Structure formats: C-alpha cells, structure tokens
Short mmCIF file of C-alpha atoms and ligand atoms in Angstrom, two decimals:
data_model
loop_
_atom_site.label_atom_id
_atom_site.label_comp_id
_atom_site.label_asym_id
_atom_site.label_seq_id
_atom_site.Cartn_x
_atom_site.Cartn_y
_atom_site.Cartn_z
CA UNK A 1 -7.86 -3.29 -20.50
CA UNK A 2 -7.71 -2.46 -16.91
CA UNK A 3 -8.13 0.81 -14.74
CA UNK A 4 -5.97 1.34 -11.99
CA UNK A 5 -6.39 4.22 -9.48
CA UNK A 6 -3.26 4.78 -7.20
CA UNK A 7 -1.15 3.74 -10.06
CA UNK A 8 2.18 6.30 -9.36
CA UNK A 9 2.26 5.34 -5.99
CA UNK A 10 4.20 2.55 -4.24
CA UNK A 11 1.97 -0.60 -4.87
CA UNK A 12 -0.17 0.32 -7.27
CA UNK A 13 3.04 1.81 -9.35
CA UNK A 14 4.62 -2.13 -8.28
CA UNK A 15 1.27 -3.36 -9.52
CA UNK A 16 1.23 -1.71 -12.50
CA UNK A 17 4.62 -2.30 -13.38
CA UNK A 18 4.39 -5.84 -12.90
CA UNK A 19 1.07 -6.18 -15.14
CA UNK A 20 3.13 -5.15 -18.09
CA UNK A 21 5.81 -6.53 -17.67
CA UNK A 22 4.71 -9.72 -19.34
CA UNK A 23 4.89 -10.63 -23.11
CA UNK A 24 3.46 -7.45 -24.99
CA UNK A 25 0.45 -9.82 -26.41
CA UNK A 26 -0.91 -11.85 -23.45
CA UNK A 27 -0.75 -8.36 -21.22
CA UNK A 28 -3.92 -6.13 -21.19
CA UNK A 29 -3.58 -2.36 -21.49
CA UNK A 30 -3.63 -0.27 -17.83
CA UNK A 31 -5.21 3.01 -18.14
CA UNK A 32 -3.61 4.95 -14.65
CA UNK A 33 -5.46 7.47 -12.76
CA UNK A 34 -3.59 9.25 -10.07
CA UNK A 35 -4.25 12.30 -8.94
CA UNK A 36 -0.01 12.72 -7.86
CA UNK A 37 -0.09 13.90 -4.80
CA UNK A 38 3.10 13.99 -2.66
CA UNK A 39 3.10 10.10 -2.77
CA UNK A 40 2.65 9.88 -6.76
CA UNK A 41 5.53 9.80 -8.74
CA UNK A 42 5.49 9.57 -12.22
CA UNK A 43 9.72 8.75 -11.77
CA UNK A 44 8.15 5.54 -10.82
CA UNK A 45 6.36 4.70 -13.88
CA UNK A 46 9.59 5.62 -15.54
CA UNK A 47 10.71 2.55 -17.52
CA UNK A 48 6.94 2.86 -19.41
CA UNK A 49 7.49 5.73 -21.27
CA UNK A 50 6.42 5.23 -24.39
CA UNK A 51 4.34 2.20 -24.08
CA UNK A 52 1.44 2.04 -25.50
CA UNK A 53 0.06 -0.09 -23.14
CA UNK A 54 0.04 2.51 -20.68
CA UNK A 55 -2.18 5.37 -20.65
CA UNK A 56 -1.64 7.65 -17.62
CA UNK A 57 -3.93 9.93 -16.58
CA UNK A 58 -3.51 12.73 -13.86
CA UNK A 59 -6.78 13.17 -12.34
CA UNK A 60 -8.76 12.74 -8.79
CA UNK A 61 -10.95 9.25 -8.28
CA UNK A 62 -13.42 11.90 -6.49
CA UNK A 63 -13.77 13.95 -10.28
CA UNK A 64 -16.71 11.79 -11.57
CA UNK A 65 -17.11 13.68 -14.59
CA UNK A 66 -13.24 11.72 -15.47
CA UNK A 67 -14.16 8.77 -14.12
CA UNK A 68 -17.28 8.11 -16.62
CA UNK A 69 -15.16 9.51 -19.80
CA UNK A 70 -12.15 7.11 -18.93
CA UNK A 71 -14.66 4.39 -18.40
CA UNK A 72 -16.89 5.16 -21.39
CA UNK A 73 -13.88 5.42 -23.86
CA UNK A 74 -11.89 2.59 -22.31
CA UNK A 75 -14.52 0.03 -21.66
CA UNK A 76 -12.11 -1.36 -18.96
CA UNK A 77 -13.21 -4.96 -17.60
CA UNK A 78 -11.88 -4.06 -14.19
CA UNK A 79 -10.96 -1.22 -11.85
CA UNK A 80 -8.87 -1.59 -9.09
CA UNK A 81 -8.81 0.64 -6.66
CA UNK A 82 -5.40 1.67 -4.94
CA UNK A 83 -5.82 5.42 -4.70
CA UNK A 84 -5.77 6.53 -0.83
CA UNK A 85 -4.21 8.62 1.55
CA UNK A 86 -1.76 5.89 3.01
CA UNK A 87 0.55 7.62 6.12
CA UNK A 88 -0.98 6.84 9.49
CA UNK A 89 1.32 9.98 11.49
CA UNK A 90 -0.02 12.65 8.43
CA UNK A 91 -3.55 11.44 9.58
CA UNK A 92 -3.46 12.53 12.83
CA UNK A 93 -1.72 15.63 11.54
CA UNK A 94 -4.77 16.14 9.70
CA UNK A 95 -7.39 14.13 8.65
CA UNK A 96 -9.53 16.37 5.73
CA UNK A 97 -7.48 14.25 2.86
CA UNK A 98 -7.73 10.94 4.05
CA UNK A 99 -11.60 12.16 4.69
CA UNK A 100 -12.09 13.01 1.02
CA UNK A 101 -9.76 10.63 -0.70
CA UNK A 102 -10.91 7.47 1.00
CA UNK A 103 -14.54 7.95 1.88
CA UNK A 104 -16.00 10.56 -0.64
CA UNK A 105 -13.48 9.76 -3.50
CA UNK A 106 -14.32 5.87 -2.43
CA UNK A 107 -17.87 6.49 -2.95
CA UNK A 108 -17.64 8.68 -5.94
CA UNK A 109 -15.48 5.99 -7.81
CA UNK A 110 -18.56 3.73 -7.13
CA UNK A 111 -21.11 5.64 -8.17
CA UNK A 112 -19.26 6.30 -11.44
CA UNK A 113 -18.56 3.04 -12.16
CA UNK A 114 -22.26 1.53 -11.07
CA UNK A 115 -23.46 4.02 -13.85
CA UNK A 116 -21.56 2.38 -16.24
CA UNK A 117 -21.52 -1.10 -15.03
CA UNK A 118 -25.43 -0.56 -15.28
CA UNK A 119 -24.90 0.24 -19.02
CA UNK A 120 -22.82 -2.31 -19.72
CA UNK A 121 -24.02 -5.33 -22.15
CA UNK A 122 -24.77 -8.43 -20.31
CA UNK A 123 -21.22 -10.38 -21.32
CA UNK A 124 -19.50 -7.21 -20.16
CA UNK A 125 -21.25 -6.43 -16.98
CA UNK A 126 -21.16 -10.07 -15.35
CA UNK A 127 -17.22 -10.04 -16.44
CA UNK A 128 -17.10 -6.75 -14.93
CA UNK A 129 -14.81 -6.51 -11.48
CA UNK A 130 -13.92 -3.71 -9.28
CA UNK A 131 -11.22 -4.87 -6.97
CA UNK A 132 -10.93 -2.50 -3.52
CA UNK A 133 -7.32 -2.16 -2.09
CA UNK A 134 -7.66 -2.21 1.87
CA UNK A 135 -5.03 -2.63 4.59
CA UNK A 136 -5.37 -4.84 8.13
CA UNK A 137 -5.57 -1.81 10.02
CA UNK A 138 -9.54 -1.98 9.55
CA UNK A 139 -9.29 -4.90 12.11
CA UNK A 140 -7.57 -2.26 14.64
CA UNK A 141 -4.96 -3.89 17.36
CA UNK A 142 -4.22 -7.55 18.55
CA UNK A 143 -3.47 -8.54 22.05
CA UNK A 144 0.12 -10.18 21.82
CA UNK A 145 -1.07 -13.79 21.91
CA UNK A 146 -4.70 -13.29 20.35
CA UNK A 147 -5.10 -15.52 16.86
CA UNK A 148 -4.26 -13.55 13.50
CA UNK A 149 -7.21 -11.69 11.45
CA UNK A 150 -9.36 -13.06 10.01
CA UNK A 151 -11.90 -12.08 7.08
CA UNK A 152 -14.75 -12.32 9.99
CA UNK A 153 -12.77 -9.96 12.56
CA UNK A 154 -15.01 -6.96 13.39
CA UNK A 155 -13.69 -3.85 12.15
CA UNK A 156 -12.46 -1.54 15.41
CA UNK A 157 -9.94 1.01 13.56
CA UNK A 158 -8.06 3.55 15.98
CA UNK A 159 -6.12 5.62 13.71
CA UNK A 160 -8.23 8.82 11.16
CA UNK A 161 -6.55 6.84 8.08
CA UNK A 162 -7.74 3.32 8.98
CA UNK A 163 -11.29 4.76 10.19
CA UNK A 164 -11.37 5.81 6.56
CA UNK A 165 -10.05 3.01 5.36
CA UNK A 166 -12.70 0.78 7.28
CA UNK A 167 -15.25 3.56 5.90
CA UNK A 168 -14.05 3.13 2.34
CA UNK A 169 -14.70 -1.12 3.03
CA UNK A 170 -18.05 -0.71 4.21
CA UNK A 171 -19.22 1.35 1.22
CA UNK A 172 -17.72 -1.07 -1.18
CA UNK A 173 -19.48 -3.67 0.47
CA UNK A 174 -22.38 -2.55 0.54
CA UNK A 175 -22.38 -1.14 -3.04
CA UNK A 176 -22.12 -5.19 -3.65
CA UNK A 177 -25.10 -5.75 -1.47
CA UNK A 178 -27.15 -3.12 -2.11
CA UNK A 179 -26.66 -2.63 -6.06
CA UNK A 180 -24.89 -6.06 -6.77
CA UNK A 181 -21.73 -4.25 -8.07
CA UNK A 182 -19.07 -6.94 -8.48
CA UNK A 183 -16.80 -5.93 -6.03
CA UNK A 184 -13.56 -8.07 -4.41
CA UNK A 185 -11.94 -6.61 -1.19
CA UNK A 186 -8.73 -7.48 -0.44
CA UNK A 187 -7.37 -6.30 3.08
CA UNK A 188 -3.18 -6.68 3.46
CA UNK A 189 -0.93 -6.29 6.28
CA UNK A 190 2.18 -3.73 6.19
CA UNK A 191 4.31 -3.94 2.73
CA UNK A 192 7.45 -3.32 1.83
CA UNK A 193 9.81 -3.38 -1.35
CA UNK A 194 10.70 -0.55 -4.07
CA UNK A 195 9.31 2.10 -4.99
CA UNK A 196 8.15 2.77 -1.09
CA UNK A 197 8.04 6.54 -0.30
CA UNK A 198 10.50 6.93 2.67
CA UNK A 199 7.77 8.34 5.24
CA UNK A 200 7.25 4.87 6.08
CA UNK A 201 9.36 3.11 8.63
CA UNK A 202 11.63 0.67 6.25
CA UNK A 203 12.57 3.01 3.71
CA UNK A 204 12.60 5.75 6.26
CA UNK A 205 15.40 3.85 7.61
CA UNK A 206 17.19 2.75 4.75
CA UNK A 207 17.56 6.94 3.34
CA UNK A 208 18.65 8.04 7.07
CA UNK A 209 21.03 5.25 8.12
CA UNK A 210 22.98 6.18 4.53
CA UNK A 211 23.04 9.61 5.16
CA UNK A 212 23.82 9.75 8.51
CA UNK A 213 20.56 10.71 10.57
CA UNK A 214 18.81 9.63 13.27
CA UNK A 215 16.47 6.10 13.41
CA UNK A 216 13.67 7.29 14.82
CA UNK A 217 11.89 4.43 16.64
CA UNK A 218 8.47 5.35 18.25
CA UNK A 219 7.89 4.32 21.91
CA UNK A 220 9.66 1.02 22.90
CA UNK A 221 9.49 -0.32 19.08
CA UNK A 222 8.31 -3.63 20.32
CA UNK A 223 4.96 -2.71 18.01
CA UNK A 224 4.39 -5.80 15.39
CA UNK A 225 3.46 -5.65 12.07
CA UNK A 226 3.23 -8.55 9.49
CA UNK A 227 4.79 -7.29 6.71
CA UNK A 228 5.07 -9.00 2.67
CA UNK A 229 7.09 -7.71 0.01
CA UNK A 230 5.01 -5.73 -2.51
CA UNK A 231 5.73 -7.60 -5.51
CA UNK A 232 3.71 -10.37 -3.71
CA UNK A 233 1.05 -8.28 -2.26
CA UNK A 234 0.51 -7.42 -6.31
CA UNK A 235 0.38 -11.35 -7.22
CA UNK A 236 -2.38 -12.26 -4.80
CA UNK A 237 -4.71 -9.09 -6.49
CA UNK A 238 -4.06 -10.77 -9.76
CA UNK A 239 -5.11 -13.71 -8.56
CA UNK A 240 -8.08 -12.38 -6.46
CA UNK A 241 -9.22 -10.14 -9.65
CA UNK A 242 -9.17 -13.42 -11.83
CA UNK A 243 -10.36 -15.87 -9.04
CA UNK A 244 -11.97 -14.08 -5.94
CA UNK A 245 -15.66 -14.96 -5.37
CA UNK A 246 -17.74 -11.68 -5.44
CA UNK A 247 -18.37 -9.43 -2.41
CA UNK A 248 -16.17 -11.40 -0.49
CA UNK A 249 -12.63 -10.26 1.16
CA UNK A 250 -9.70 -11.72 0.85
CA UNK A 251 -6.71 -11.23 3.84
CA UNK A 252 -3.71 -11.11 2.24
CA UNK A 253 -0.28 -11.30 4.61
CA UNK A 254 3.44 -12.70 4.88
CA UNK A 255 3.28 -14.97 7.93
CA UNK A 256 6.08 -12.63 8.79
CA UNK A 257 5.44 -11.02 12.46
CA UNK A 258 8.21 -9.19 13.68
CA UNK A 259 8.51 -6.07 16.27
CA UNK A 260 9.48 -3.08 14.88
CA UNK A 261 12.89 -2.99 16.37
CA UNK A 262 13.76 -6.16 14.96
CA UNK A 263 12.93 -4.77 11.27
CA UNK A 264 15.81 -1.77 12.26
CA UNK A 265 18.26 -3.78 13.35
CA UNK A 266 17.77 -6.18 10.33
CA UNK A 267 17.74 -3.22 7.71
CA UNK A 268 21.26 -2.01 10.07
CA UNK A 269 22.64 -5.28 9.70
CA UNK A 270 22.30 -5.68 6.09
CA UNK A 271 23.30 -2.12 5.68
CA UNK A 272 26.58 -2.80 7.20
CA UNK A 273 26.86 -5.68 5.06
CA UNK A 274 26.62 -4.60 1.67
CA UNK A 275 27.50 -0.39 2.54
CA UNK A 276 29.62 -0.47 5.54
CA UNK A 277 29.88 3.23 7.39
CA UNK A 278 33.45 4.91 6.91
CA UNK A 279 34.05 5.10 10.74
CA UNK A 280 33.36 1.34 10.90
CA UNK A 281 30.96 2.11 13.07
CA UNK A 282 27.46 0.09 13.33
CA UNK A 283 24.24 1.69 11.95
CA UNK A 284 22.53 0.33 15.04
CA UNK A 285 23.93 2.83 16.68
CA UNK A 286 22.02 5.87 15.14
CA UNK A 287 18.99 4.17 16.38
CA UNK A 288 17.07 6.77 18.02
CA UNK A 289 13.89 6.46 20.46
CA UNK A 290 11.64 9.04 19.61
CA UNK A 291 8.03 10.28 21.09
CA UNK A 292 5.67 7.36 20.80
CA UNK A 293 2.49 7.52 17.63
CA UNK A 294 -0.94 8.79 19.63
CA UNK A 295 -3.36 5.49 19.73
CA UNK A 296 -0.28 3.37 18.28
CA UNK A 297 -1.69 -0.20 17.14
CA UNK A 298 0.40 -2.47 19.42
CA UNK A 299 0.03 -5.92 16.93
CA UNK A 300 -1.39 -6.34 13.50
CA UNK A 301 -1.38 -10.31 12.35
CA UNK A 302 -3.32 -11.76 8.99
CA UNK A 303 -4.19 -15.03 9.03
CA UNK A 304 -3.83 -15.48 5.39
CA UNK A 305 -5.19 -18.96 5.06
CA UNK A 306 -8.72 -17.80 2.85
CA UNK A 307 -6.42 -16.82 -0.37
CA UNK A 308 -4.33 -20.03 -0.20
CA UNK A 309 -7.20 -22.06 0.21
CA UNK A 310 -9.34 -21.16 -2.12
CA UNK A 311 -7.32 -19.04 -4.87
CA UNK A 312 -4.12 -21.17 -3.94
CA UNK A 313 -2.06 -17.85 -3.39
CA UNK A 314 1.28 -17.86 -1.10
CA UNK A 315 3.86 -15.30 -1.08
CA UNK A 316 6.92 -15.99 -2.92
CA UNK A 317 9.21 -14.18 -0.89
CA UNK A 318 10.51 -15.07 2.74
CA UNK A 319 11.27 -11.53 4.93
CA UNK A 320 14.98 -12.53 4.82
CA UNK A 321 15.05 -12.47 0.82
CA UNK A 322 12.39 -9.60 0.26
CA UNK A 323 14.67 -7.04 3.01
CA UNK A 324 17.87 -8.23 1.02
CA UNK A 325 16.24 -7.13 -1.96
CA UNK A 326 14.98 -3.86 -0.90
CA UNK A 327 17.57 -2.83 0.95
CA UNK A 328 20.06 -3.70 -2.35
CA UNK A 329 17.66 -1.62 -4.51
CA UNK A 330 17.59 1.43 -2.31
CA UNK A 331 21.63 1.31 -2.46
CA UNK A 332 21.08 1.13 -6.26
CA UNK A 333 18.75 3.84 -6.82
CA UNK A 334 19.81 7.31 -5.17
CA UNK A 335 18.95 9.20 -7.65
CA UNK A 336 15.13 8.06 -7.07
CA UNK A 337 15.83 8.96 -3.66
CA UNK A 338 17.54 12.11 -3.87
CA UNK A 339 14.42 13.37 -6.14
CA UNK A 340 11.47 11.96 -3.60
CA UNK A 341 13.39 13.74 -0.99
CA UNK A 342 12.44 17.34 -1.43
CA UNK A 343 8.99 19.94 -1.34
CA UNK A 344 6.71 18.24 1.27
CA UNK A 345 8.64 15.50 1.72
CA UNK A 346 11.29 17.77 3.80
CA UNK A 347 8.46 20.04 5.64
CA UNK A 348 7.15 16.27 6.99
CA UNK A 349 9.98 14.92 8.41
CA UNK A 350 10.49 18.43 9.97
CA UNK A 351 6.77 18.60 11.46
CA UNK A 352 6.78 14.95 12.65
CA UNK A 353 10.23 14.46 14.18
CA UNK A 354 10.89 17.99 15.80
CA UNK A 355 11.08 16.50 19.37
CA UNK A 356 13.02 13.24 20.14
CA UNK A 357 12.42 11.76 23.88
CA UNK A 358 16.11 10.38 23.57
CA UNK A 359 18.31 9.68 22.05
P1 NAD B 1 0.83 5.52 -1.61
O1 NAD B 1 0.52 6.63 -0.66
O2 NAD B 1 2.24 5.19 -1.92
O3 NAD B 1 0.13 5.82 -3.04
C1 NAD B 1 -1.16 6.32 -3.15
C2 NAD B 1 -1.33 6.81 -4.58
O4 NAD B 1 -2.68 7.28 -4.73
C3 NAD B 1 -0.42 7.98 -4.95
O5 NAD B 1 0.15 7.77 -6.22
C4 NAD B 1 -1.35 9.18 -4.95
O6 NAD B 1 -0.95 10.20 -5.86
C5 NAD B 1 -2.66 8.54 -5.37
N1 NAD B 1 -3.84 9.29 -4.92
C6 NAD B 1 -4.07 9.82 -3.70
N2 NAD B 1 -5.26 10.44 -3.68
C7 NAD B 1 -5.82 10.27 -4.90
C8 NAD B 1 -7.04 10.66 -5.49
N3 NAD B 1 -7.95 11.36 -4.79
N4 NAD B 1 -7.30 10.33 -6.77
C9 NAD B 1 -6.37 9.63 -7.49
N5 NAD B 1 -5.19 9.24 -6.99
C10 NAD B 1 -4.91 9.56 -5.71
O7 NAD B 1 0.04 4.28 -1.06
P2 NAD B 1 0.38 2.72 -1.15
O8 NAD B 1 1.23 2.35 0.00
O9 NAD B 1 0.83 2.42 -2.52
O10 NAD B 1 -1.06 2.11 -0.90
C11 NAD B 1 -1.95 1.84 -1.97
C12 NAD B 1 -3.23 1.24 -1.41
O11 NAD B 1 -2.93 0.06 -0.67
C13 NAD B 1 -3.94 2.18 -0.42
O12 NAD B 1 -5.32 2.07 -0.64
C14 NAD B 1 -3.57 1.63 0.94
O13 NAD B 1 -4.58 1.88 1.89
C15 NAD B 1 -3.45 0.16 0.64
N6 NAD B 1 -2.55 -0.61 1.50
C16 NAD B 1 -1.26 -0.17 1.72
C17 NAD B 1 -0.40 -0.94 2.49
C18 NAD B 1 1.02 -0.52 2.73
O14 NAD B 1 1.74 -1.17 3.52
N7 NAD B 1 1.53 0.50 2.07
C19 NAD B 1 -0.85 -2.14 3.06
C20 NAD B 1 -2.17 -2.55 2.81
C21 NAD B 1 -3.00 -1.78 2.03
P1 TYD B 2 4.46 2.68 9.00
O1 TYD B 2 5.50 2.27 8.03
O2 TYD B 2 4.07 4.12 9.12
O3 TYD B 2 3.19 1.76 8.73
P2 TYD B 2 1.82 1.57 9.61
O4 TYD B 2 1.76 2.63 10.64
O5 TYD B 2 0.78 1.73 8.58
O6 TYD B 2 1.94 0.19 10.19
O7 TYD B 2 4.93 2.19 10.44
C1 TYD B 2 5.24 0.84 10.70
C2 TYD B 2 5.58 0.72 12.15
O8 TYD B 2 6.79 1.43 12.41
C3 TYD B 2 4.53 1.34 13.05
O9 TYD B 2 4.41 0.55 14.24
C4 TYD B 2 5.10 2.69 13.39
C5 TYD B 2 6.59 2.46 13.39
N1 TYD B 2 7.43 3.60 12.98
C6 TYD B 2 8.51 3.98 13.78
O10 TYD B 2 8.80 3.38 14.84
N2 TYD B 2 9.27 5.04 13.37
C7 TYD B 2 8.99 5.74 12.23
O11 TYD B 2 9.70 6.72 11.92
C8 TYD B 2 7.90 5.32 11.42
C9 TYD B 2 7.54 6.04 10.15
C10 TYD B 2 7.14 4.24 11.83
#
C-alpha cells in the first residue's frame, strides 16, 4: 500500500481517486492523511465510501507520533507527499500556516519516515520511495522571452507560499543527500480540472460567472502560467514513483502558456456555450480588473522535456479538451459547489476582493 498526505484536497484527492480506480486486484491500498483544513474535503473522496482500499485518516503530517503508527502498522512502500498550504493571496495574508505546514510539517514527515525507512528490512527499504509534491513557483518569474524551467533553474521564489515551498524542496533534498532517503521531487506548473477549490483563478471563475459576480482579474491579466489538467499532473507521479531515478526532480508541465486573460475569456466562451446567461448577454462582460497580487510572478514556463525523455511521460490532455472538461463538470456538480462555498471560504473572498480598481 501507499501513503498519501494531501489526499482530500484537489490533486492529491484527483490522485487518489485515480489510483483506485483501477481493477480492485492490480490497485494497492492508499492510506490518506489530511489534516482537512479549509481546502480538504472529504465530499471529494465521496464515491470511496466504503472501500476498503481506502483508509482515511484525519491527522497533521507535522504530528509525528501519527506518522510512525500509520507507517509502522501500514508498512506502506511509498509516501507521497501532497499536503501544503497551496493559495499564493492567503500567503501574503499570512504566512504562519504555510510556515508550519510546508517547512516544519515537511521536515517532520521526514524525520518520521527516515526512522522507519532506517528500520526497514533491506528488500523493503531499497523499494522504499517518498515522492515530494512541488510546484514551478520555486523557480520564481520568467522574463517574457527567457527559455522554460528547467530541473537546473536556481530557485529565486517571491511569494511566502513558494519560499516555503522552495524550503520544503531543499529539505527533501537534502534528506536524500545527507541520510540517503529515497526521495523523487517532482515540481509542476499551475493545474486545473475537478475537484479545484474555487479560490483559485479557473474555478474562481467558473462559480462567479454562473452566479452572476464579478471576474476579478489582477493587474492587466497578461500574467502567464502553464497550466495541465490534474488528471495528468497525477499520471506523470505514477510514473515518476515507479520510474524516477532517486534524488532527482522531475518538471512536470502542459506546454500550455497562456496569459491569464486569455484563460477568462476561454472559460466565458465555453460558458456561453454550453450555459448561456438569460439576458443573452456575454460572460466576458462581468470581467472585472481588480487591485494587482503584491510581488505577482509575471511568467511561469516548464520545460517538461526530463519526464518524457527519460520516464516517457506526456500529458494526455490538450488545454482546449481539459477546459471543456472542467468547465462541463463544474456545470454538473453544484451541489459540490454550493457546499465548498461557505465558513472560510465566504470570509476569503470577502478579505481578498473588498476593493476593486475598476470595474
Ligand atoms: P489543496 O490546497 O487543494 O490541498 C491541500 C490538502 O492538504 C488539503 O486537503 C489539506 O487539508 C491538506 N493539508 C494541509 N495542511 C496539512 C497538514 N499539515 N497535514 C495534513 N494535511 C494537510 O492543494 P493542491 O492544489 O491539491 O496541491 C497539492 C500539492 O501540489 C501541494 O503541495 C502544492 O504545493 C502542489 N502543487 C499544486 C499545484 C496547483 O496548481 N494546485 C501545482 C503544482 C504543485
Ligand atoms: P492562482 O490560481 O491563484 O495560481 P498561482 O498564483 O499559484 O499561479 O492564480 C493564477 C493566476 O491568476 C495568477 O497569475 C493570479 C491570477 N488570478 C487573478 O487574476 N484573479 C484571481 O481572482 C485569482 C485567484 C488569480
């Protein structure tokens, strides 16, 4: 069996998911730690109840205590690691969680598992994997005609949650280094798909164009973002966790590089499409231009070319065909929305988007 941390969330709940979805013989069991914080949702995780297969857990990657008795009585061969703080704007709100989730709970997580890695018989141990979840933001921001990321790019985050992000890399690394723990990094640019918590700009836009709100862009929305639907960020882990050489990284992107305000007017178009307003009216036109992000990362790009060419991974979906999807599976799930949509989730979008420049 596996551990997955993260699991409730939007990839790792995609990840985990997709990992038993397979024939109920060839698919390992996925023990699920998640601490479910506002992002965790056990709604997602929905269609498992009852499955043996699935043990979830409600607990913090930073409680070592848990971590060695879920590793002790699960004997796991892997852990991968997708528990974070994720939401750049509620870092520079405040950055104590991020702090504590992705540096100390990072390095707690390792120290629990090096214990028992240590233990482990030596069939066990050299099978062993822990597989790191990281983001492109480590690399910080790219001129507009600078080459893609690669694995060598020196780290130079500018936002709290990829400084801890970057943090959280450095300690995995050198965990591998330092105490040969057989670690994989992966580091992906922006996803997108179901299941994504709508503080996040796609499904942000999706939930306000339907109910009639404002589309906040920040600044000029000419920022660019590479961005690969989640079901194939979770297809390149699987095949980094059963492939990847150890200690190395792995990039992992879409080849899709597209300005913010073209992602809008895309998720507008196809909203008119398939859920046309009553007024006839375009959803373009609630497009709002709000107060720009403080230290805003002007281009992310991932030069994805180490995973194809040596684990043979490409993403199955094109941006035209992964938006179509999401966008249809937001229409078809309001319920999912209606329920995300309350408690913090209302006190955030109040906080962050008190004060449009125009509109
Ligand atoms: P998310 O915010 O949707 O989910 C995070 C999950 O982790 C939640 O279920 C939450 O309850 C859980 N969690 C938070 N703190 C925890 C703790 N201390 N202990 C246990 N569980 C805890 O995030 P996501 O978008 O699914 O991202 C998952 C991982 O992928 C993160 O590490 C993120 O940095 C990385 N990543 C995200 C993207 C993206 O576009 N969303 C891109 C690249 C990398
Ligand atoms: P986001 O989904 O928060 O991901 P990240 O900051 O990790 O890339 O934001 C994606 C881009 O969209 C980013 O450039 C910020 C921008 N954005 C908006 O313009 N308006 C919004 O309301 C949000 C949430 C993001």
């Amino acid at each position: 069996m596996i551990l997955v941390t993260g699991g409730a969330g939007f990839i790792g709940g995609n990840f985990v998911l997709d990992w038993l979805a397979g024939p109920a013989e060839a698919a390992e069991s996925v023990i699920n730690l998640d601490k479910l914080t506002y992002a965790g949702n056990l709604e997602n995780l929905a269609s498992l109840q009852g499955n043996p297969r699935h043990v979830f857990v409600q607990g913090d990657i930073g409680d070592s205590a848990l971590v060695a008795r879920l590793l002790a009585e699960h004997r796991p061969r892997a852990v991968i690691n997708f528990a974070a703080e994720s939401h750049v704007d509620r870092s520079i709100h405040g950055a104590e969680d991020f702090i504590q989730t992705n540096i100390v709970g990072t390095f707690r997580l390792l120290e629990a598992v090096r214990a028992h890695w240590t233990a482990l018989p030596a069939d066990e141990k050299s099978a062993f994997r822990f597989l790191h979840v990281s983001t492109d933001e480590v690399y910080g921001s790219l001129a507009p005609d600078a080459p893609a990321f690669t694995e060598t790019h020196g780290f130079e985050p500018n936002s709290p949650y990829s400084a801890s992000k970057a943090a959280s890399d450095h300690l995995v690394r050198a965990w591998h280094h330092t105490h040969g723990l057989p670690v994989l990094t992966t580091n992906c640019s922006n996803n997108y798909g179901p299941l994504h918590f709508p503080e996040k700009l796609i499904p942000l836009m999706i939930v306000n164009a339907l109910a009639g709100k404002p589309l906040p862009v920040y600044g000029d929305g000419m920022q660019v973002r590479d961005w690969l639907y989640v079901k194939d960020h979770c297809s390149a882990i699987r095949r980094v966790l059963e492939g990847g050489r150890l200690g190395e990284t792995y990039n992992v992107g879409g080849w899709n590089e597209k300005p913010n305000l073209e992602i809008v007017h895309t998720v507008c178009a196809l909203l008119d499409e398939l859920r046309p307003r009553s007024d006839g009216q375009p959803y373009a036109s609630q497009i709002s231009y709000v107060k720009d992000r403080p230290g805003h990362d002007r281009r992310y790009a991932i030069d994805a070319r180490k995973i194809e060419r040596e684990l043979g991974w490409k993403p199955a979906e094109t941006f035209e065909s992964g938006i179509r999807k999401t966008v249809q599976w937001y229409l078809d799930h309001p319920d999912w929305v209606a329920n995300v949509q309350s408690g913090s989730y209302r006190q955030w979008v109040q906080t962050q988007y008190e004060a449009p420049v125009s509109a």
